[in-house]
Tab-separated table of C-alpha atoms in Angstrom:
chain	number	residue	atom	x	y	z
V	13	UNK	CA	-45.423	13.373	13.503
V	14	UNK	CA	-42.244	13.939	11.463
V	15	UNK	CA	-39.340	15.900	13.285
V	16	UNK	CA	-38.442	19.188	11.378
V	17	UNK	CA	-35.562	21.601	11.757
V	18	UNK	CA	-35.978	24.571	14.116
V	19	UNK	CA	-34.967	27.505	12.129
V	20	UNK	CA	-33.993	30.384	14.181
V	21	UNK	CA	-34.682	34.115	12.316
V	22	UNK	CA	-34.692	37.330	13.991
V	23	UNK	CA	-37.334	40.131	12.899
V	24	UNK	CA	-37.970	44.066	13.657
V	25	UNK	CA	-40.618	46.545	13.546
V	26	UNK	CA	-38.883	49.485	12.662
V	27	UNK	CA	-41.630	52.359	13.889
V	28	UNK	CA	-41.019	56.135	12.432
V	29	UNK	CA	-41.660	59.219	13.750
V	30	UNK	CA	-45.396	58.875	12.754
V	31	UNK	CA	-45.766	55.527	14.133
V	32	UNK	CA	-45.351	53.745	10.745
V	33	UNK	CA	-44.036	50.456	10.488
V	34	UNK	CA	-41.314	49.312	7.540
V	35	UNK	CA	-42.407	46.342	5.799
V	36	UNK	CA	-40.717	44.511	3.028
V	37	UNK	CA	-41.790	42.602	-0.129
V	38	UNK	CA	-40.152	38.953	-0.557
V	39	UNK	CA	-38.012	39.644	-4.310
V	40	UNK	CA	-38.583	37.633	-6.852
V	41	UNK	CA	-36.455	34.126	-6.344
V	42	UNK	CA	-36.900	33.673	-2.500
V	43	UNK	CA	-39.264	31.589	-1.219
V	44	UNK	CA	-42.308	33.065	-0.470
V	45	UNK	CA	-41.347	36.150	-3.116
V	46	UNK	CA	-44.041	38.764	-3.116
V	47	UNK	CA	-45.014	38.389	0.417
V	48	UNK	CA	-44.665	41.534	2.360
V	49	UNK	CA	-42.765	40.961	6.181
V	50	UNK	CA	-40.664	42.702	8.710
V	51	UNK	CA	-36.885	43.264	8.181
V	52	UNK	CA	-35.049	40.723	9.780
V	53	UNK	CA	-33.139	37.033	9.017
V	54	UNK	CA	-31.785	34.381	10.005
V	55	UNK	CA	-29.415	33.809	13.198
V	56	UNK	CA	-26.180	32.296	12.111
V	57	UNK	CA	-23.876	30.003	14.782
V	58	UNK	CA	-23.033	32.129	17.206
V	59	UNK	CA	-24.841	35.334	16.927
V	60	UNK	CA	-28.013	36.296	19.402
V	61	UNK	CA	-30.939	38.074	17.721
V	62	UNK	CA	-29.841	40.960	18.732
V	63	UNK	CA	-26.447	40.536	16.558
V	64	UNK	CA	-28.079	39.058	13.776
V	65	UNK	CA	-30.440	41.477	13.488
V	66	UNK	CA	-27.757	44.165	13.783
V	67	UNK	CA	-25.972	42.862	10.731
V	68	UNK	CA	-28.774	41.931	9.125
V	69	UNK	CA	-30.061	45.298	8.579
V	70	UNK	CA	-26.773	46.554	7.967
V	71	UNK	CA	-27.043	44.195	4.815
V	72	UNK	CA	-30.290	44.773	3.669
V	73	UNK	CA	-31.263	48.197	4.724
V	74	UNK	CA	-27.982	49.908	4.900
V	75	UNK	CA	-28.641	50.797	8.236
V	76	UNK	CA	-26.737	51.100	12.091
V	77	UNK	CA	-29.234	49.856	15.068
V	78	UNK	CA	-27.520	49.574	18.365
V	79	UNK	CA	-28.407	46.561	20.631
V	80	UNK	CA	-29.843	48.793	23.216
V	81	UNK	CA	-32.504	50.365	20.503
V	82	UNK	CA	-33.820	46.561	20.065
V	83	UNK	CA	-36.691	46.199	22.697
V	84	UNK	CA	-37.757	42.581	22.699
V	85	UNK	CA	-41.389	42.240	22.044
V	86	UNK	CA	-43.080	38.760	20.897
V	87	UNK	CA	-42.365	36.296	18.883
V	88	UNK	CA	-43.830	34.009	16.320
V	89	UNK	CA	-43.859	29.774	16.077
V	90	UNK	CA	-44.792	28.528	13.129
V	91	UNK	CA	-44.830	25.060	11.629
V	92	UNK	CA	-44.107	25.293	7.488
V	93	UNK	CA	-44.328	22.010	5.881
V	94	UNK	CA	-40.252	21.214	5.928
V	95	UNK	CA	-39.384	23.216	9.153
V	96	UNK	CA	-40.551	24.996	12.387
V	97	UNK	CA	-39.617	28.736	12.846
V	98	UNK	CA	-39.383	30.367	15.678
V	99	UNK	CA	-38.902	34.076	15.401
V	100	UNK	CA	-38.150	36.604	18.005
V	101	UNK	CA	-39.880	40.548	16.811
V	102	UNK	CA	-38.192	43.490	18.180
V	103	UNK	CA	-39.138	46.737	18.071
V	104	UNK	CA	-36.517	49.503	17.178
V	105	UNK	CA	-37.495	53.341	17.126
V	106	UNK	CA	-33.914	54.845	16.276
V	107	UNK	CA	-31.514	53.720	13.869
V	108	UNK	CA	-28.822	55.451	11.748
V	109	UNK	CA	-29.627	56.350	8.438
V	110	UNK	CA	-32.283	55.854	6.118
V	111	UNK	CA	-33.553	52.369	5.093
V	112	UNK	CA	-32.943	51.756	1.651
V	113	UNK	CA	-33.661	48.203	-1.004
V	114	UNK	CA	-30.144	46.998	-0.775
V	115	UNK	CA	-31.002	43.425	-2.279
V	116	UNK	CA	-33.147	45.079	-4.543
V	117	UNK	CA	-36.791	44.353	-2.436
V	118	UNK	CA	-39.792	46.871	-2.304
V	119	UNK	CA	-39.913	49.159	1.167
V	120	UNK	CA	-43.369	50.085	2.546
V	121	UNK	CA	-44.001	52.285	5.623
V	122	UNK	CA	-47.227	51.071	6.967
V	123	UNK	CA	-49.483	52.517	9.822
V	124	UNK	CA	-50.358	49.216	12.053
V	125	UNK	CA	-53.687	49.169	11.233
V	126	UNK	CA	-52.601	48.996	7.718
V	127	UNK	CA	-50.716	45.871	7.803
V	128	UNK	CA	-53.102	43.835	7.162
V	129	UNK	CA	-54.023	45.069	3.834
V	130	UNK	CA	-51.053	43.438	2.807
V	131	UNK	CA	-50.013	39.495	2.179
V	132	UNK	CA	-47.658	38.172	4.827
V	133	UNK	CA	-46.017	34.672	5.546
V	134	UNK	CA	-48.022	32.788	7.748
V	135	UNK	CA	-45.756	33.032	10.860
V	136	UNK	CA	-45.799	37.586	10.531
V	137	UNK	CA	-49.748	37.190	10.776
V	138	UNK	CA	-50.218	37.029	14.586
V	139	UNK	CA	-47.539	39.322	14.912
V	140	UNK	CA	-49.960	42.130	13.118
V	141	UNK	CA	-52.619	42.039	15.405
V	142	UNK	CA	-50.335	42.879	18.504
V	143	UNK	CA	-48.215	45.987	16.751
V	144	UNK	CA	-51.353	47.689	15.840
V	145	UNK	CA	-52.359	46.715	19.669
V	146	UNK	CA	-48.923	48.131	20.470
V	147	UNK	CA	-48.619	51.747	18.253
């Protein structure tokens, strides 16, 4: 078995006032494009999930979330053919201001049972089945 880098990416479910869940589609260029997955990214050197994801959606959604609206839920560990990801999902119910496509990707909000209806990366998969378990 070949050794692969552990990548380390943080993901939410950001869940609405009607229990919707915000999903965004891969843009065109990233790997993966056209996939549909939760806001999130990847945890730089020195940051915790929590952080990452903070700034993270700051940068892409042009939103505030507070580490104490993060609730830890699951997480994902999946083996891609150049690297293994392991990705913590949170859950966040309150956040400052409305999401909006900063880096130009498509925004969904998605009841739970919904999400399946709609092509993920292999690692967000499992992660379906327990939110609509969940809301």
């Amino acid at each position: 078995m070949s050794l692969r880098t552990t990548v380390l990416v943080a993901a939410v479910a950001l869940v609405d006032d009607e229990n919707r869940v915000l999903i965004a589609q891969r843009p065109e260029g990233k790997s993966m494009a056209g996939l549909w997955e939760f806001p999130g990214g990847k945890i730089e050197a020195g940051e915790t999930p929590e952080t990452a994801l903070i700034r993270e959606l700051k940068e892409e959604l042009a939103i505030d979330v507070t580490e104490a609206c993060l609730a830890p839920f699951t997480f994902a560990s999946h083996i891609y053919e150049k690297f293994h990801l392991l990705m913590p999902l949170y859950v966040c119910r309150r956040w400052k201001g409305i999401p909006r496509p900063v880096e130009g990707q498509t925004l969904k909000w998605v009841r739970a049972n919904r999400l399946v209806d709609f092509e993920m990366p292999p690692a967000d998969i499992p992660l379906v089945a327990m939110l609509r378990d969940l809301l």
